Short mmCIF file of C-alpha atoms in Angstrom, two decimals:
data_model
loop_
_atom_site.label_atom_id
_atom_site.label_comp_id
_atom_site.label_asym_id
_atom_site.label_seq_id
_atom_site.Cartn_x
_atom_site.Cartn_y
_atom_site.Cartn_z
CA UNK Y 1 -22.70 33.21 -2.79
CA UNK Y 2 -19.14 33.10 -4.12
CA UNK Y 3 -19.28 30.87 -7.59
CA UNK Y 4 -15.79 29.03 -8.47
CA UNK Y 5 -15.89 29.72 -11.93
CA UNK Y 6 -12.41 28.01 -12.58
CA UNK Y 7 -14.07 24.45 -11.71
CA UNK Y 8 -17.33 25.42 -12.92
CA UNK Y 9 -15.71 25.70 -16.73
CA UNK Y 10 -13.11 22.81 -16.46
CA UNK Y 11 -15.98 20.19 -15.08
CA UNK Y 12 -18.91 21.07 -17.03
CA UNK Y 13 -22.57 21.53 -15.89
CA UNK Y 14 -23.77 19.60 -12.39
CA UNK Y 15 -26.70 18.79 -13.87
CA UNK Y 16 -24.80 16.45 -16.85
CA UNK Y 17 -26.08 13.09 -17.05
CA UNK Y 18 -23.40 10.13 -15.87
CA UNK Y 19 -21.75 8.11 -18.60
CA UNK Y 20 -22.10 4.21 -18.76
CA UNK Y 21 -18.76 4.10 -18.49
CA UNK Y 22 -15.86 6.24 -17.27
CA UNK Y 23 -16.28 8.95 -14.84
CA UNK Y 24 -19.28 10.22 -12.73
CA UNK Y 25 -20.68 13.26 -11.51
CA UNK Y 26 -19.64 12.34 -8.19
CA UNK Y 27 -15.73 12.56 -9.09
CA UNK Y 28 -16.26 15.68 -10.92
CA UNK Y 29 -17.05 17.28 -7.69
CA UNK Y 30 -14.30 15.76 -6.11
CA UNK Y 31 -10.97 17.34 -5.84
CA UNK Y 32 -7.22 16.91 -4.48
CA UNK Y 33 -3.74 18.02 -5.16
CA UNK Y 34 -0.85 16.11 -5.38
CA UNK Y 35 2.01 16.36 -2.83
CA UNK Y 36 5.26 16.27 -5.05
CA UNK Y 37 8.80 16.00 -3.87
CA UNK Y 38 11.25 17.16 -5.84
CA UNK Y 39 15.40 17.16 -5.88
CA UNK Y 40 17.14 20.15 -8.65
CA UNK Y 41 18.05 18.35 -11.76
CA UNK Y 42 20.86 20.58 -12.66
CA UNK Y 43 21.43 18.19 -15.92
CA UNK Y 44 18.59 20.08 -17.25
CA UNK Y 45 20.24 23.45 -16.27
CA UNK Y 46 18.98 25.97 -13.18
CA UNK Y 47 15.56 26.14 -12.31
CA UNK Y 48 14.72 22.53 -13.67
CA UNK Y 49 13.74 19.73 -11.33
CA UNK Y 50 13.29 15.88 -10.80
CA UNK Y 51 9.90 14.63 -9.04
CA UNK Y 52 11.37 11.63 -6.94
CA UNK Y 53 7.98 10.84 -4.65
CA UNK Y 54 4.28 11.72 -5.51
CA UNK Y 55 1.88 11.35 -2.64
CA UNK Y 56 -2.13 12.59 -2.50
CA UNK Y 57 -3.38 15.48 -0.19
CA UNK Y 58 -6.87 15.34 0.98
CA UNK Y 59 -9.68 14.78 -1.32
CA UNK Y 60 -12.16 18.10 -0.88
CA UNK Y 61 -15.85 17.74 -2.49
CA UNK Y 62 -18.10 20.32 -3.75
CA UNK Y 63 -21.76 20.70 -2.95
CA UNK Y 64 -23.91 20.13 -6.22
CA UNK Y 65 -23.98 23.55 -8.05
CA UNK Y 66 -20.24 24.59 -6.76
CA UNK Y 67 -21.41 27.41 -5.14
CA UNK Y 68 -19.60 26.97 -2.06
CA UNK Y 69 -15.66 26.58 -1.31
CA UNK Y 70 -14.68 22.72 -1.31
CA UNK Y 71 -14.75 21.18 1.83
CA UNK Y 72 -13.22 17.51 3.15
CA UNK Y 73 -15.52 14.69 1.93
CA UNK Y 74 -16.99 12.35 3.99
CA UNK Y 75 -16.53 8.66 4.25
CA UNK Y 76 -19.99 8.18 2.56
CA UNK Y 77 -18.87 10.95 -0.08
CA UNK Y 78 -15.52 8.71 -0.69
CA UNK Y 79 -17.37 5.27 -1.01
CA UNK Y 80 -19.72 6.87 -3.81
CA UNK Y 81 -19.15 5.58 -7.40
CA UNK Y 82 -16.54 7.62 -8.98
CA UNK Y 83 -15.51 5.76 -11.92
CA UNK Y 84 -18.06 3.20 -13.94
CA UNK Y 85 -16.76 -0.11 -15.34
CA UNK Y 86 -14.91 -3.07 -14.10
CA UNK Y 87 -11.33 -1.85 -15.53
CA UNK Y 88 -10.10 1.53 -15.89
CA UNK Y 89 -7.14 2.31 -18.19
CA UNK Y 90 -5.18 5.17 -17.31
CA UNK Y 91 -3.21 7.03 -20.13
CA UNK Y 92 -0.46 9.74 -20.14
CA UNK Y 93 1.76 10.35 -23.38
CA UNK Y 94 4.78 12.55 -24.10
CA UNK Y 95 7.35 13.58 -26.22
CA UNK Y 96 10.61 12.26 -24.94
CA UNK Y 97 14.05 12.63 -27.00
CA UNK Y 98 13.79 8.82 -28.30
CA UNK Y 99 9.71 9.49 -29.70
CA UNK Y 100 6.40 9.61 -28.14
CA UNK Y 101 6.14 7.63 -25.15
CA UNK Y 102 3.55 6.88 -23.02
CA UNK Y 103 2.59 5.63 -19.44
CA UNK Y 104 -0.31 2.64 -19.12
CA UNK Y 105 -1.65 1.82 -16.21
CA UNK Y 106 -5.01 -0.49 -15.82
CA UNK Y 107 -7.19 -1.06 -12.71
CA UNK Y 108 -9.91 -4.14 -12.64
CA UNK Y 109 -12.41 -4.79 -10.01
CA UNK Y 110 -15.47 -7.11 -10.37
CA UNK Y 111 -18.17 -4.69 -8.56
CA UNK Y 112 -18.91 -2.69 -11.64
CA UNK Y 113 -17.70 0.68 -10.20
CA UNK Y 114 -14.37 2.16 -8.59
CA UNK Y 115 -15.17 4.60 -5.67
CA UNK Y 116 -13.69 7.80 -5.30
CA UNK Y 117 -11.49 6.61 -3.46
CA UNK Y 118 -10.37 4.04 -5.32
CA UNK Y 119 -9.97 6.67 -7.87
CA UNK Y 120 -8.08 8.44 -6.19
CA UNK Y 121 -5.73 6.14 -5.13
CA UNK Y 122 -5.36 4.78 -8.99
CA UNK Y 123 -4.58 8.01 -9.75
CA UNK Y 124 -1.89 8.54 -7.20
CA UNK Y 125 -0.39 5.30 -8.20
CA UNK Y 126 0.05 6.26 -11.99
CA UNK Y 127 1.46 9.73 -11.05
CA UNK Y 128 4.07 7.82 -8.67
CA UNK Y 129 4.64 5.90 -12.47
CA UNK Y 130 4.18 8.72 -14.60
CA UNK Y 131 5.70 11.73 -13.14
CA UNK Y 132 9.50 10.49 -12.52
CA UNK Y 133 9.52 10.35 -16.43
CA UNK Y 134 7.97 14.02 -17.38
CA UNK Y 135 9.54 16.05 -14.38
CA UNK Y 136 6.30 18.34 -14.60
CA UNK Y 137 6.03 19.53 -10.98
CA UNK Y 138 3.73 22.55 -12.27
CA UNK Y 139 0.60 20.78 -12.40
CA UNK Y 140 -0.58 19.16 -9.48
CA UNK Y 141 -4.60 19.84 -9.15
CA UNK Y 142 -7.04 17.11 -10.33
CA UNK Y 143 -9.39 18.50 -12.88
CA UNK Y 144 -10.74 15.63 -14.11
CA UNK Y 145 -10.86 12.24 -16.30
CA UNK Y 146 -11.15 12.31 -19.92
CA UNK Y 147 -11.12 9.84 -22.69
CA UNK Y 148 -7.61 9.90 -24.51
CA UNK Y 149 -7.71 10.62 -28.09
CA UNK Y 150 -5.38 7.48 -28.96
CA UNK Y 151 -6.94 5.06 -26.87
CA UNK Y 152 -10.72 4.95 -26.29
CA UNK Y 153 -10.82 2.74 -23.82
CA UNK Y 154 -8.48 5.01 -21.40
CA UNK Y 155 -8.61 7.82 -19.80
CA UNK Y 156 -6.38 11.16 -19.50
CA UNK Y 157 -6.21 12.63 -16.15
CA UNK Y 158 -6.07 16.44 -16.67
CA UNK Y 159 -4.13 18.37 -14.12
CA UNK Y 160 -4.16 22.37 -13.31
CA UNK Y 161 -1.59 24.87 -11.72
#
């Protein structure tokens, strides 16, 4: 069988137990890309450009050992526990010409879990937030949730290429 090493390093063994808080093993066999549009920000010079709408594509799942090619997850996939806790803080920081600055975005519910959906959809609206302000239309693959070095309550979403 063909092994995707790529997600296999940046998600970490199947077998890994879930946290009490913060992401499960469920979302980390969950992926999507975001759907960026983008105008040329000639400000910046040639070559540069603005992201003016961020929208999710499909969210694909992985069997458990990622040993197969991702496929579209079900509904019952989708309404699995993707994120543990009642709020989840979302954290992106950058260097802008004025400092650091950073984008905060927090998500309660009173179930004790988010589904991957509901992930998902966080996700997408942070980006929608987020991604005006950095103009980084090069990394658009979910890879995962971590916790952010600054804040240990929220989470950094970590994007590929």
């Amino acid at each position: 069988p063909k092994r995707m090493a790529h997600w296999w390093v940046s998600r970490g063994p199947p077998e890994a137990p879930a946290p009490p808080y913060g992401p499960t093993l469920a979302l980390q066999r969950s992926i999507f890309a975001l759907d960026l549009e983008m105008t040329p920000d000639y400000s910046r010079g040639s070559g540069h450009y603005q992201v003016t709408s961020v929208y999710g594509g499909p969210i694909m799942c992985f069997d458990r050992d990622h040993t197969e090619d991702p496929r579209d997850c079900t509904s019952n996939e989708l309404s699995q526990p993707g994120f543990i806790g009642d709020t989840m803080k979302l954290v992106a920081m950058y260097t802008a010409s004025s400092g650091i600055e950073d984008t905060r975005c927090t998500s309660n519910n009173t179930k004790g879990y988010f589904t991957i959906a509901e992930v998902f959809d966080a996700i997408v609206e942070f980006e929608r937030i987020d991604r005006p302000k950095t103009a980084d239309c090069n990394h658009f693959f979910f890879e995962g949730l971590g916790r952010s070095i600054n804040d240990k309550e929220a989470f950094v979403i970590y994007w590929g290429s």
